Short mmCIF file of C-alpha atoms in Angstrom, two decimals:
data_model
loop_
_atom_site.label_atom_id
_atom_site.label_comp_id
_atom_site.label_asym_id
_atom_site.label_seq_id
_atom_site.Cartn_x
_atom_site.Cartn_y
_atom_site.Cartn_z
CA MET F 1 14.24 -26.08 -32.48
CA ALA F 2 16.39 -29.21 -32.62
CA ARG F 3 15.42 -32.66 -33.88
CA ILE F 4 16.01 -35.25 -31.16
CA ALA F 5 15.90 -39.03 -31.59
CA VAL F 6 15.32 -41.01 -28.39
CA ILE F 7 16.19 -44.70 -28.42
CA GLY F 8 13.95 -46.71 -26.10
CA ALA F 9 10.83 -45.81 -24.17
CA GLY F 10 11.88 -46.63 -20.62
CA MET F 11 10.97 -44.28 -17.80
CA GLY F 12 14.19 -42.26 -18.03
CA ALA F 13 13.77 -41.86 -21.78
CA LEU F 14 10.14 -40.79 -21.37
CA ALA F 15 11.10 -38.23 -18.73
CA ALA F 16 13.77 -36.77 -21.02
CA ALA F 17 11.42 -36.74 -24.03
CA ALA F 18 8.69 -34.84 -22.17
CA ARG F 19 11.13 -32.22 -20.86
CA LEU F 20 12.80 -31.76 -24.25
CA ALA F 21 9.47 -31.43 -26.05
CA VAL F 22 8.19 -28.77 -23.66
CA ALA F 23 11.44 -26.87 -24.27
CA GLY F 24 10.41 -26.60 -27.92
CA HIS F 25 12.34 -29.45 -29.53
CA ARG F 26 10.94 -31.98 -32.00
CA VAL F 27 11.27 -35.35 -30.31
CA ALA F 28 10.76 -38.83 -31.75
CA VAL F 29 11.03 -42.00 -29.64
CA TYR F 30 12.01 -45.31 -31.26
CA GLU F 31 11.10 -48.38 -29.17
CA ARG F 32 11.91 -51.94 -30.26
CA THR F 33 8.97 -53.49 -28.32
CA ASP F 34 5.28 -52.73 -28.71
CA THR F 35 4.88 -50.58 -25.60
CA TYR F 36 6.49 -48.01 -23.32
CA GLY F 37 7.71 -48.08 -19.72
CA GLY F 38 10.71 -50.41 -19.90
CA ALA F 39 10.47 -52.77 -16.92
CA VAL F 40 7.33 -51.01 -15.64
CA ARG F 41 4.86 -53.46 -17.14
CA ARG F 42 1.46 -54.95 -16.33
CA TRP F 43 0.32 -58.58 -16.60
CA GLU F 44 -3.37 -59.48 -16.70
CA ARG F 45 -5.41 -62.66 -16.56
CA ASP F 46 -8.97 -63.56 -15.56
CA GLY F 47 -9.70 -60.10 -14.21
CA PHE F 48 -6.49 -60.00 -12.12
CA SER F 49 -3.85 -57.35 -12.78
CA PHE F 50 -0.25 -57.25 -11.54
CA ASP F 51 2.79 -55.00 -11.75
CA THR F 52 5.70 -57.05 -13.10
CA GLY F 53 8.31 -54.39 -12.38
CA PRO F 54 8.51 -52.04 -9.39
CA GLY F 55 5.49 -52.22 -7.11
CA LEU F 56 6.11 -49.15 -4.94
CA LEU F 57 7.32 -45.61 -5.58
CA PRO F 58 9.95 -43.98 -3.35
CA LEU F 59 10.69 -40.26 -3.64
CA PRO F 60 7.58 -39.23 -5.63
CA ALA F 61 8.89 -35.64 -5.70
CA VAL F 62 10.87 -36.56 -8.83
CA TYR F 63 7.70 -37.21 -10.81
CA ARG F 64 5.85 -34.33 -9.20
CA ASP F 65 8.61 -32.10 -10.56
CA LEU F 66 8.34 -33.71 -14.00
CA PHE F 67 4.63 -32.99 -14.27
CA LEU F 68 4.94 -29.42 -13.00
CA LYS F 69 7.83 -28.66 -15.37
CA THR F 70 6.10 -30.17 -18.40
CA GLY F 71 2.61 -28.79 -17.90
CA LYS F 72 2.18 -26.95 -14.59
CA GLU F 73 -0.05 -29.79 -13.48
CA PRO F 74 0.24 -31.74 -10.24
CA LEU F 75 1.12 -35.41 -10.57
CA GLU F 76 -1.88 -36.17 -8.36
CA ASP F 77 -4.17 -34.83 -11.11
CA ARG F 78 -2.97 -37.71 -13.30
CA VAL F 79 -2.54 -40.59 -10.85
CA GLU F 80 -3.74 -41.32 -7.33
CA LEU F 81 -0.85 -41.64 -4.89
CA VAL F 82 -1.42 -43.56 -1.66
CA GLN F 83 1.09 -43.46 1.18
CA VAL F 84 1.66 -47.02 2.36
CA ASP F 85 1.37 -47.40 6.14
CA PRO F 86 2.97 -49.34 7.64
CA SER F 87 5.85 -48.85 5.25
CA ALA F 88 6.68 -52.54 5.65
CA ARG F 89 6.13 -55.46 7.94
CA HIS F 90 9.25 -57.55 8.53
CA LEU F 91 9.14 -61.21 9.50
CA PHE F 92 12.53 -62.37 10.76
CA ALA F 93 14.09 -65.82 10.76
CA ASP F 94 13.64 -66.28 14.52
CA GLY F 95 9.88 -65.82 14.27
CA THR F 96 9.74 -62.22 15.50
CA GLY F 97 8.19 -59.51 13.42
CA ALA F 98 7.88 -55.73 13.28
CA ALA F 99 5.60 -53.37 11.39
CA LEU F 100 7.39 -50.09 10.68
CA PRO F 101 5.36 -46.88 10.33
CA ASN F 102 5.82 -44.81 7.20
CA ALA F 103 8.09 -41.76 7.44
CA SER F 104 8.11 -41.58 11.25
CA ARG F 105 11.43 -41.96 13.05
CA ALA F 106 9.80 -41.91 16.47
CA GLY F 107 7.22 -44.46 15.36
CA VAL F 108 9.86 -46.78 13.93
CA VAL F 109 11.96 -46.53 17.10
CA ALA F 110 8.96 -47.42 19.25
CA ALA F 111 7.91 -50.28 16.98
CA LEU F 112 11.38 -51.84 16.99
CA ASP F 113 11.74 -51.48 20.75
CA GLU F 114 8.42 -53.23 21.24
CA ALA F 115 9.10 -56.00 18.72
CA LEU F 116 12.82 -56.66 19.24
CA GLY F 117 13.48 -55.43 22.77
CA ALA F 118 14.52 -52.21 24.45
CA GLY F 119 17.44 -50.49 22.75
CA ALA F 120 16.85 -51.94 19.28
CA GLY F 121 14.82 -48.95 18.17
CA GLY F 122 17.36 -46.51 19.55
CA ARG F 123 20.20 -48.12 17.61
CA TRP F 124 18.14 -48.02 14.41
CA GLY F 125 17.15 -44.41 15.07
CA ASP F 126 20.79 -43.40 15.62
CA PHE F 127 21.67 -45.16 12.36
CA LEU F 128 19.03 -43.13 10.52
CA VAL F 129 20.56 -39.91 11.86
CA ARG F 130 23.93 -40.92 10.43
CA ALA F 131 22.28 -42.01 7.17
CA ARG F 132 20.71 -38.57 6.89
CA GLU F 133 24.16 -37.02 7.15
CA ALA F 134 25.33 -39.24 4.31
CA TRP F 135 22.28 -38.14 2.30
CA ASP F 136 23.01 -34.45 2.92
CA ARG F 137 26.64 -34.90 1.87
CA SER F 138 25.99 -36.76 -1.36
CA ARG F 139 22.49 -35.82 -2.59
CA ARG F 140 23.50 -33.17 -5.11
CA PRO F 141 26.54 -34.77 -6.74
CA LEU F 142 24.94 -38.21 -6.82
CA LEU F 143 21.42 -37.35 -7.91
CA GLU F 144 20.89 -33.74 -8.95
CA GLU F 145 23.97 -32.82 -10.97
CA PRO F 146 25.64 -34.31 -14.04
CA LEU F 147 28.46 -36.63 -13.07
CA TRP F 148 31.49 -34.59 -12.09
CA PRO F 149 34.49 -34.78 -14.45
CA ASN F 150 36.53 -35.38 -11.29
CA TRP F 151 34.19 -38.21 -10.29
CA ARG F 152 37.04 -39.95 -8.42
CA VAL F 153 36.34 -37.59 -5.54
CA LEU F 154 33.00 -39.37 -5.15
CA ALA F 155 34.67 -42.74 -5.58
CA GLU F 156 37.16 -42.16 -2.79
CA ARG F 157 35.00 -40.25 -0.31
CA GLU F 158 32.73 -42.27 1.99
CA PRO F 159 29.87 -39.97 3.03
CA TYR F 160 28.50 -42.23 5.76
CA PRO F 161 29.87 -41.11 9.18
CA ALA F 162 30.57 -44.54 10.62
CA VAL F 163 30.94 -44.90 14.36
CA PRO F 164 34.50 -45.74 15.53
CA HIS F 165 34.69 -49.42 16.48
CA LYS F 166 37.36 -51.12 18.53
CA ARG F 167 38.36 -54.35 16.81
CA LEU F 168 41.45 -56.46 17.43
CA LEU F 169 43.13 -53.64 19.36
CA ARG F 170 42.53 -51.26 16.47
CA THR F 171 39.92 -48.57 16.02
CA ARG F 172 38.09 -49.05 12.74
CA ARG F 173 35.08 -47.61 10.96
CA ALA F 174 32.59 -49.60 8.94
CA GLY F 175 33.40 -49.61 5.24
CA THR F 176 30.59 -51.88 4.06
CA LEU F 177 26.91 -52.08 4.84
CA ALA F 178 27.40 -55.47 6.50
CA GLU F 179 29.97 -53.91 8.84
CA VAL F 180 27.54 -51.11 9.68
CA ALA F 181 24.98 -53.79 10.56
CA ALA F 182 27.37 -55.86 12.67
CA TRP F 183 29.23 -53.06 14.46
CA GLU F 184 26.55 -50.40 14.88
CA LEU F 185 23.22 -52.24 15.00
CA ARG F 186 24.44 -55.33 16.87
CA ASP F 187 21.32 -57.42 16.38
CA PRO F 188 20.89 -60.06 13.64
CA ARG F 189 17.32 -58.92 13.04
CA LEU F 190 18.33 -55.28 12.61
CA ALA F 191 21.14 -56.51 10.36
CA ALA F 192 18.60 -58.40 8.25
CA LEU F 193 16.39 -55.30 8.11
CA LEU F 194 19.26 -53.12 6.93
CA GLU F 195 20.74 -55.60 4.48
CA SER F 196 17.35 -56.35 2.89
CA HIS F 197 17.33 -52.83 1.47
CA ALA F 198 20.60 -53.51 -0.35
CA LEU F 199 19.46 -56.93 -1.57
CA ALA F 200 16.24 -55.46 -2.97
CA TYR F 201 18.35 -53.20 -5.20
CA GLY F 202 20.59 -56.08 -6.26
CA LEU F 203 23.52 -55.17 -4.00
CA ASP F 204 25.59 -57.51 -1.85
CA PRO F 205 25.71 -55.92 1.64
CA ARG F 206 29.05 -57.62 2.27
CA THR F 207 30.69 -55.54 -0.47
CA ALA F 208 28.31 -52.58 -0.86
CA PRO F 209 29.79 -49.43 0.70
CA ALA F 210 28.52 -47.98 3.94
CA SER F 211 26.92 -45.21 1.85
CA THR F 212 24.27 -47.80 0.87
CA ALA F 213 22.65 -46.47 4.04
CA LEU F 214 21.09 -43.89 1.70
CA LEU F 215 18.61 -46.51 0.47
CA PRO F 216 16.80 -47.21 3.75
CA TYR F 217 17.07 -43.51 4.60
CA MET F 218 15.20 -42.53 1.41
CA ASP F 219 12.50 -45.05 2.25
CA HIS F 220 12.22 -43.63 5.77
CA ALA F 221 12.51 -39.91 5.05
CA PHE F 222 10.33 -39.57 1.96
CA GLY F 223 7.87 -42.36 2.56
CA THR F 224 6.74 -45.29 0.48
CA TRP F 225 3.96 -44.70 -2.01
CA TYR F 226 1.64 -46.79 -4.13
CA VAL F 227 -0.01 -45.67 -7.36
CA ARG F 228 -3.66 -46.67 -7.43
CA GLY F 229 -4.15 -49.15 -10.25
CA GLY F 230 -0.49 -50.19 -10.07
CA LEU F 231 2.81 -48.56 -11.02
CA ARG F 232 1.98 -49.09 -14.67
CA GLU F 233 -0.43 -46.17 -14.25
CA LEU F 234 2.57 -43.91 -13.63
CA ALA F 235 4.16 -45.07 -16.88
CA CYS F 236 0.84 -44.43 -18.66
CA ALA F 237 0.68 -40.91 -17.24
CA VAL F 238 4.23 -40.05 -18.32
CA TYR F 239 3.60 -41.48 -21.79
CA GLU F 240 0.39 -39.48 -22.12
CA ARG F 241 2.25 -36.34 -21.05
CA CYS F 242 4.76 -36.98 -23.84
CA VAL F 243 1.97 -37.44 -26.38
CA ALA F 244 0.30 -34.24 -25.18
CA ARG F 245 3.59 -32.42 -25.80
CA ARG F 246 3.67 -33.81 -29.36
CA VAL F 247 6.40 -36.39 -28.83
CA GLU F 248 6.24 -38.88 -31.72
CA PHE F 249 6.39 -42.59 -30.83
CA VAL F 250 7.42 -45.36 -33.22
CA PHE F 251 6.92 -48.81 -31.67
CA GLY F 252 8.36 -52.02 -33.08
CA ALA F 253 11.29 -49.94 -34.33
CA GLU F 254 14.69 -51.37 -33.47
CA VAL F 255 17.59 -48.96 -33.83
CA THR F 256 20.57 -50.75 -35.35
CA ARG F 257 22.99 -47.86 -35.63
CA VAL F 258 23.58 -44.35 -34.38
CA LEU F 259 24.54 -42.25 -37.38
CA GLU F 260 27.51 -39.93 -37.18
CA LYS F 261 28.46 -36.98 -39.35
CA ASP F 262 31.43 -34.69 -38.96
CA GLY F 263 32.34 -36.42 -35.71
CA ARG F 264 28.98 -36.07 -33.94
CA ALA F 265 25.70 -37.97 -33.65
CA ALA F 266 23.42 -37.20 -36.59
CA GLY F 267 20.47 -39.57 -36.28
CA VAL F 268 19.56 -43.26 -36.17
CA GLU F 269 19.16 -46.12 -38.59
CA LEU F 270 16.37 -48.64 -38.06
CA SER F 271 16.38 -52.39 -38.66
CA GLY F 272 14.48 -52.02 -41.94
CA GLY F 273 17.07 -49.59 -43.25
CA ALA F 274 15.07 -46.42 -42.69
CA VAL F 275 17.03 -43.41 -41.47
CA ALA F 276 15.88 -40.68 -39.09
CA GLU F 277 18.13 -37.64 -39.03
CA ALA F 278 18.55 -35.78 -35.75
CA ASP F 279 20.62 -33.04 -34.16
CA PHE F 280 20.87 -35.01 -30.90
CA VAL F 281 20.45 -38.67 -30.01
CA VAL F 282 19.41 -39.83 -26.54
CA ALA F 283 20.01 -43.54 -25.89
CA GLY F 284 17.97 -45.14 -23.13
CA VAL F 285 19.33 -48.65 -23.66
CA ALA F 286 21.39 -51.26 -21.85
CA PRO F 287 25.20 -51.20 -22.29
CA ARG F 288 25.39 -54.13 -24.72
CA THR F 289 22.85 -52.48 -27.01
CA LEU F 290 24.68 -49.15 -26.84
CA ASP F 291 27.98 -50.77 -27.75
CA ARG F 292 26.33 -52.53 -30.69
CA ILE F 293 24.66 -49.48 -32.21
CA VAL F 294 27.50 -46.99 -31.79
CA THR F 295 30.48 -47.62 -34.02
CA GLY F 296 32.81 -45.06 -32.43
CA THR F 297 35.24 -45.70 -29.60
CA ALA F 298 35.11 -44.32 -26.05
CA VAL F 299 31.33 -44.08 -26.24
CA ARG F 300 31.07 -43.77 -22.48
CA GLY F 301 33.98 -41.41 -22.08
CA GLY F 302 32.07 -38.21 -21.46
CA ALA F 303 33.20 -37.65 -17.87
CA GLY F 304 36.01 -40.09 -17.36
CA GLU F 305 36.13 -43.86 -17.46
CA VAL F 306 33.81 -44.78 -14.63
CA PRO F 307 34.14 -48.50 -13.87
CA PRO F 308 31.15 -50.29 -15.46
CA GLN F 309 28.75 -52.23 -13.28
CA HIS F 310 28.97 -55.95 -14.05
CA GLY F 311 27.24 -59.03 -12.75
CA LEU F 312 24.21 -57.30 -11.26
CA PRO F 313 21.36 -59.63 -10.32
CA SER F 314 17.83 -59.78 -11.62
CA ARG F 315 14.50 -60.53 -10.00
CA LEU F 316 12.06 -63.41 -10.02
CA THR F 317 8.41 -62.44 -9.68
CA VAL F 318 5.56 -64.78 -8.80
CA LEU F 319 2.02 -63.53 -9.38
CA LEU F 320 -0.65 -65.13 -7.20
CA ALA F 321 -4.39 -65.13 -7.87
CA LEU F 322 -6.18 -65.91 -4.60
CA ARG F 323 -9.79 -66.69 -3.78
CA GLY F 324 -11.08 -64.74 -0.82
CA GLY F 325 -10.78 -61.01 -0.25
CA ARG F 326 -7.87 -59.15 1.31
CA PRO F 327 -8.36 -59.14 5.10
CA GLU F 328 -8.85 -55.78 6.81
CA GLY F 329 -5.63 -54.36 8.26
CA THR F 330 -3.31 -56.38 6.01
CA ALA F 331 0.09 -54.76 5.45
CA HIS F 332 0.69 -53.68 1.87
CA ARG F 333 4.31 -54.86 1.97
CA THR F 334 5.78 -57.69 4.02
CA VAL F 335 9.41 -58.76 3.84
CA VAL F 336 9.90 -62.41 4.79
CA HIS F 337 13.58 -62.76 5.66
CA THR F 338 15.59 -65.83 4.77
CA ARG F 339 16.67 -68.18 7.52
CA ASP F 340 20.13 -68.46 5.97
CA ARG F 341 21.27 -65.03 4.80
CA ASP F 342 24.87 -66.03 4.07
CA ALA F 343 23.76 -68.90 1.85
CA GLU F 344 21.36 -66.60 0.00
CA LEU F 345 24.04 -63.97 -0.61
CA ASP F 346 26.54 -66.63 -1.73
CA ALA F 347 24.00 -68.00 -4.20
CA VAL F 348 23.04 -64.60 -5.65
CA PHE F 349 26.46 -62.96 -5.75
CA GLY F 350 28.84 -65.92 -5.90
CA THR F 351 31.10 -66.74 -8.84
CA PRO F 352 29.53 -68.68 -10.39
CA PRO F 353 26.12 -67.92 -8.89
CA GLY F 354 24.19 -70.76 -7.31
CA THR F 355 20.64 -71.79 -6.55
CA VAL F 356 18.80 -69.73 -3.96
CA ALA F 357 17.20 -72.32 -1.69
CA HIS F 358 15.65 -70.00 0.90
CA PRO F 359 15.15 -66.53 -0.60
CA THR F 360 14.20 -63.31 1.10
CA VAL F 361 10.74 -62.63 -0.33
CA THR F 362 8.88 -59.34 -0.59
CA VAL F 363 5.12 -59.87 -0.50
CA LEU F 364 2.95 -57.08 -1.93
CA ARG F 365 -0.76 -57.15 -1.09
CA PRO F 366 -2.28 -53.88 -2.41
CA ASP F 367 -5.68 -52.74 -1.20
CA ASP F 368 -6.80 -51.93 -4.73
CA PRO F 369 -10.11 -53.03 -6.31
CA ALA F 370 -8.68 -52.27 -9.76
CA LEU F 371 -6.40 -55.32 -9.52
CA VAL F 372 -9.02 -58.02 -8.89
CA PRO F 373 -12.19 -59.24 -10.59
CA ASP F 374 -14.27 -58.58 -7.46
CA ALA F 375 -14.06 -58.15 -3.69
CA GLY F 376 -13.94 -61.93 -3.24
CA HIS F 377 -10.42 -62.22 -4.66
CA GLU F 378 -6.93 -60.93 -3.93
CA ALA F 379 -3.92 -60.27 -6.18
CA VAL F 380 -0.55 -60.84 -4.47
CA THR F 381 2.93 -60.31 -5.93
CA LEU F 382 6.08 -62.02 -4.64
CA THR F 383 9.57 -60.87 -5.60
CA ALA F 384 13.04 -62.17 -4.84
CA THR F 385 16.51 -61.15 -5.98
CA VAL F 386 18.14 -63.85 -8.10
CA PRO F 387 21.25 -64.11 -10.28
CA ALA F 388 20.80 -62.61 -13.74
CA GLY F 389 20.40 -65.14 -16.49
CA THR F 390 19.48 -67.97 -14.13
CA ALA F 391 18.37 -71.28 -15.61
CA SER F 392 15.00 -71.45 -17.32
CA ASP F 393 13.55 -73.91 -14.76
CA HIS F 394 12.43 -71.55 -12.02
CA GLY F 395 9.78 -73.89 -10.65
CA PRO F 396 11.66 -74.92 -7.46
CA LEU F 397 12.56 -71.34 -6.58
CA ALA F 398 9.00 -70.15 -7.24
CA GLU F 399 7.76 -72.91 -4.91
CA ALA F 400 10.26 -71.81 -2.25
CA MET F 401 8.98 -68.26 -2.58
CA ILE F 402 5.37 -69.39 -2.15
CA THR F 403 6.38 -71.41 0.91
CA ALA F 404 8.11 -68.37 2.41
CA ALA F 405 5.09 -66.20 1.62
CA GLU F 406 2.84 -68.51 3.65
CA ARG F 407 4.31 -66.83 6.72
CA ALA F 408 2.80 -63.56 5.53
CA VAL F 409 -0.39 -64.93 3.96
CA PRO F 410 -1.97 -67.58 6.21
CA GLY F 411 -3.78 -70.29 4.25
CA LEU F 412 -2.14 -69.14 1.04
CA ARG F 413 -2.03 -72.51 -0.72
CA GLU F 414 -5.68 -73.27 0.12
CA ARG F 415 -6.65 -69.93 -1.43
CA LEU F 416 -4.42 -70.21 -4.50
CA LEU F 417 -6.28 -70.33 -7.83
CA TRP F 418 -3.20 -70.11 -10.03
CA HIS F 419 0.22 -68.52 -10.18
CA GLU F 420 2.39 -67.08 -12.93
CA VAL F 421 6.19 -66.79 -12.86
CA ARG F 422 8.02 -63.87 -14.47
CA THR F 423 11.70 -64.63 -14.91
CA PRO F 424 14.94 -62.76 -15.66
CA ASP F 425 14.32 -63.70 -19.30
CA ASP F 426 11.13 -61.64 -19.18
CA VAL F 427 13.07 -58.72 -17.71
CA ALA F 428 15.63 -59.10 -20.51
CA GLU F 429 12.89 -59.07 -23.13
CA ALA F 430 11.39 -55.88 -21.70
CA THR F 431 14.64 -53.98 -21.14
CA GLY F 432 17.30 -55.52 -23.41
CA ALA F 433 19.66 -56.00 -20.46
CA VAL F 434 21.81 -59.12 -20.59
CA GLY F 435 20.29 -61.85 -18.44
CA GLY F 436 17.63 -59.46 -17.21
CA ALA F 437 20.17 -57.63 -15.01
CA ILE F 438 18.74 -54.67 -13.12
CA PRO F 439 20.99 -51.65 -12.49
CA ALA F 440 21.51 -50.40 -8.96
CA PRO F 441 21.32 -46.74 -7.89
CA ALA F 442 24.54 -44.73 -7.94
CA LEU F 443 26.43 -44.76 -4.63
CA ALA F 444 29.59 -43.02 -3.49
CA ALA F 445 32.82 -44.69 -2.30
CA ALA F 446 33.77 -48.30 -3.22
CA GLY F 447 36.32 -47.01 -5.73
CA GLY F 448 33.52 -45.86 -8.04
CA ARG F 449 32.15 -49.37 -8.57
CA LEU F 450 28.61 -48.13 -7.98
CA LEU F 451 28.83 -44.93 -9.95
CA HIS F 452 27.38 -44.95 -13.45
CA PRO F 453 28.80 -43.51 -16.66
CA SER F 454 28.06 -39.89 -17.42
CA ASN F 455 24.99 -38.89 -19.43
CA THR F 456 27.36 -37.29 -21.92
CA THR F 457 29.46 -39.59 -24.07
CA GLY F 458 32.60 -39.59 -26.16
CA VAL F 459 30.44 -38.90 -29.22
CA PRO F 460 29.28 -35.25 -29.31
CA GLY F 461 25.51 -35.00 -29.58
CA LEU F 462 24.97 -38.49 -28.12
CA PHE F 463 23.60 -38.73 -24.58
CA THR F 464 22.58 -41.67 -22.44
CA VAL F 465 19.62 -41.85 -20.08
CA GLY F 466 18.03 -44.36 -17.74
CA GLY F 467 19.19 -46.91 -15.21
CA TRP F 468 22.53 -47.76 -16.85
CA SER F 469 23.59 -44.11 -16.83
CA HIS F 470 24.11 -41.54 -14.08
CA PRO F 471 22.49 -41.58 -11.51
CA GLY F 472 21.60 -45.25 -11.90
CA GLY F 473 18.67 -47.60 -11.42
CA GLY F 474 15.31 -47.21 -9.71
CA LEU F 475 12.20 -45.23 -10.64
CA PRO F 476 13.26 -41.95 -8.97
CA HIS F 477 16.74 -42.19 -10.47
CA ALA F 478 15.27 -42.74 -13.94
CA GLY F 479 13.29 -39.52 -13.60
CA MET F 480 16.40 -37.68 -12.39
CA SER F 481 18.38 -39.02 -15.33
CA GLY F 482 15.79 -37.65 -17.75
CA ALA F 483 15.99 -34.23 -16.10
CA LEU F 484 19.79 -34.20 -16.34
CA VAL F 485 19.86 -35.14 -20.02
CA ALA F 486 17.24 -32.54 -20.89
CA GLY F 487 19.24 -29.91 -19.02
CA LEU F 488 22.48 -30.82 -20.78
CA ILE F 489 20.83 -30.54 -24.20
CA VAL F 490 18.78 -27.42 -23.52
CA GLU F 491 21.36 -25.48 -21.50
CA GLY F 492 24.58 -27.04 -22.74
CA PRO F 493 27.58 -28.63 -21.01
CA GLU F 494 27.66 -25.96 -18.29
CA PHE F 495 24.33 -27.22 -16.91
CA ARG F 496 24.72 -28.08 -13.23
CA GLY F 497 21.28 -29.36 -12.29
CA SER F 498 18.29 -27.82 -10.57
CA GLN F 499 18.97 -25.37 -7.79
#
């Protein structure tokens, strides 16, 4: 039985802690804040309750596997999962809209044909077929295995089978998601639909590789799910699983240094000077924190020097308390697309970043009595992608988001009791990431720009977990990261992931 110190209580760290504890190790988690879950938080006021991090769960199989492997208990025995249908309603800049069924290619094709005109659904359906091929080619090395030592193979290989396109007397294939949209979808509304998936993960579709097609494919193939009571309930369930497996939690405990002995990690030192010895250390922290607490060099050198992700955006969240109940038949998720996509992308991803005047806004309207004081009220959450570390005055952008949301929520301002704004600073406080930056999922191609450093490091006995490590950001990826780290510690460096 090994002693294992886990730094941070984000979702990836919790997943690793539960798996390591059930394998017989003695696990202690040191978290600098007063709670668990990382960015998966809850905000409450006047009987209203809101998720301030992710609001929906893609690929729930990751957490189903976690609960089966750590207790032979279905996830659904701990939380209530609801499949969201339609998966999303999209309101485009030209006034058209489409509600897309959940996990139904035929249904999506029919809905797009009806909303956008004959042929639109077929082009989107053909795109999904190609996206599935990209998924089949890259699923294991990107998500289910530790990062390959020869990771440059992933960096150089584009798994998306782009359609040949004649351009300026030359035959070319799309190399970016924006080129896929322009050359293969050939409709500005389908382009907005595709590119909104990248933007939601903090990726610029103009530079994101064509393999970003994996993101809408995951949404389509595995469905979109809501956790009754909010996504915070999932974090609660994973935390409780850890406690049931005798994981020790120490909150308000900031790790200031990873101890080393004989050239390997040997424990952690806390801000008060206390020392906790360990045989392994698992760090679920942002890169700046990792660099500060590890004194050695080449910390991230476990599987080659993967280019670090820099300049990733954050999110602005506006929480709305509304009088009047949620109307019957309301879509859970509505995406209100910007009327000036180029200006939005320039503002979010420009150097330096600018002010987003007309953001793309995701409107979440859960049908969940647990979130409201009574049936005569509604809790609505708005999110938009913004530059990390944006100025503290977010009032104008929050107002622009509310204005955009009026397209999805008729009479919104007349119903509004109050609103609360959660900023990138709040994300930074919860996660420790500079400017509240949110890591994107790992993606192939693009020279390795969107790969993440290996879970092993240049310091033997020190592992990294969570969104800033392989396989990157997002709730499913956090759970996968925890599984990979547990496998590497329990089975050793020859571990190659689940079969």
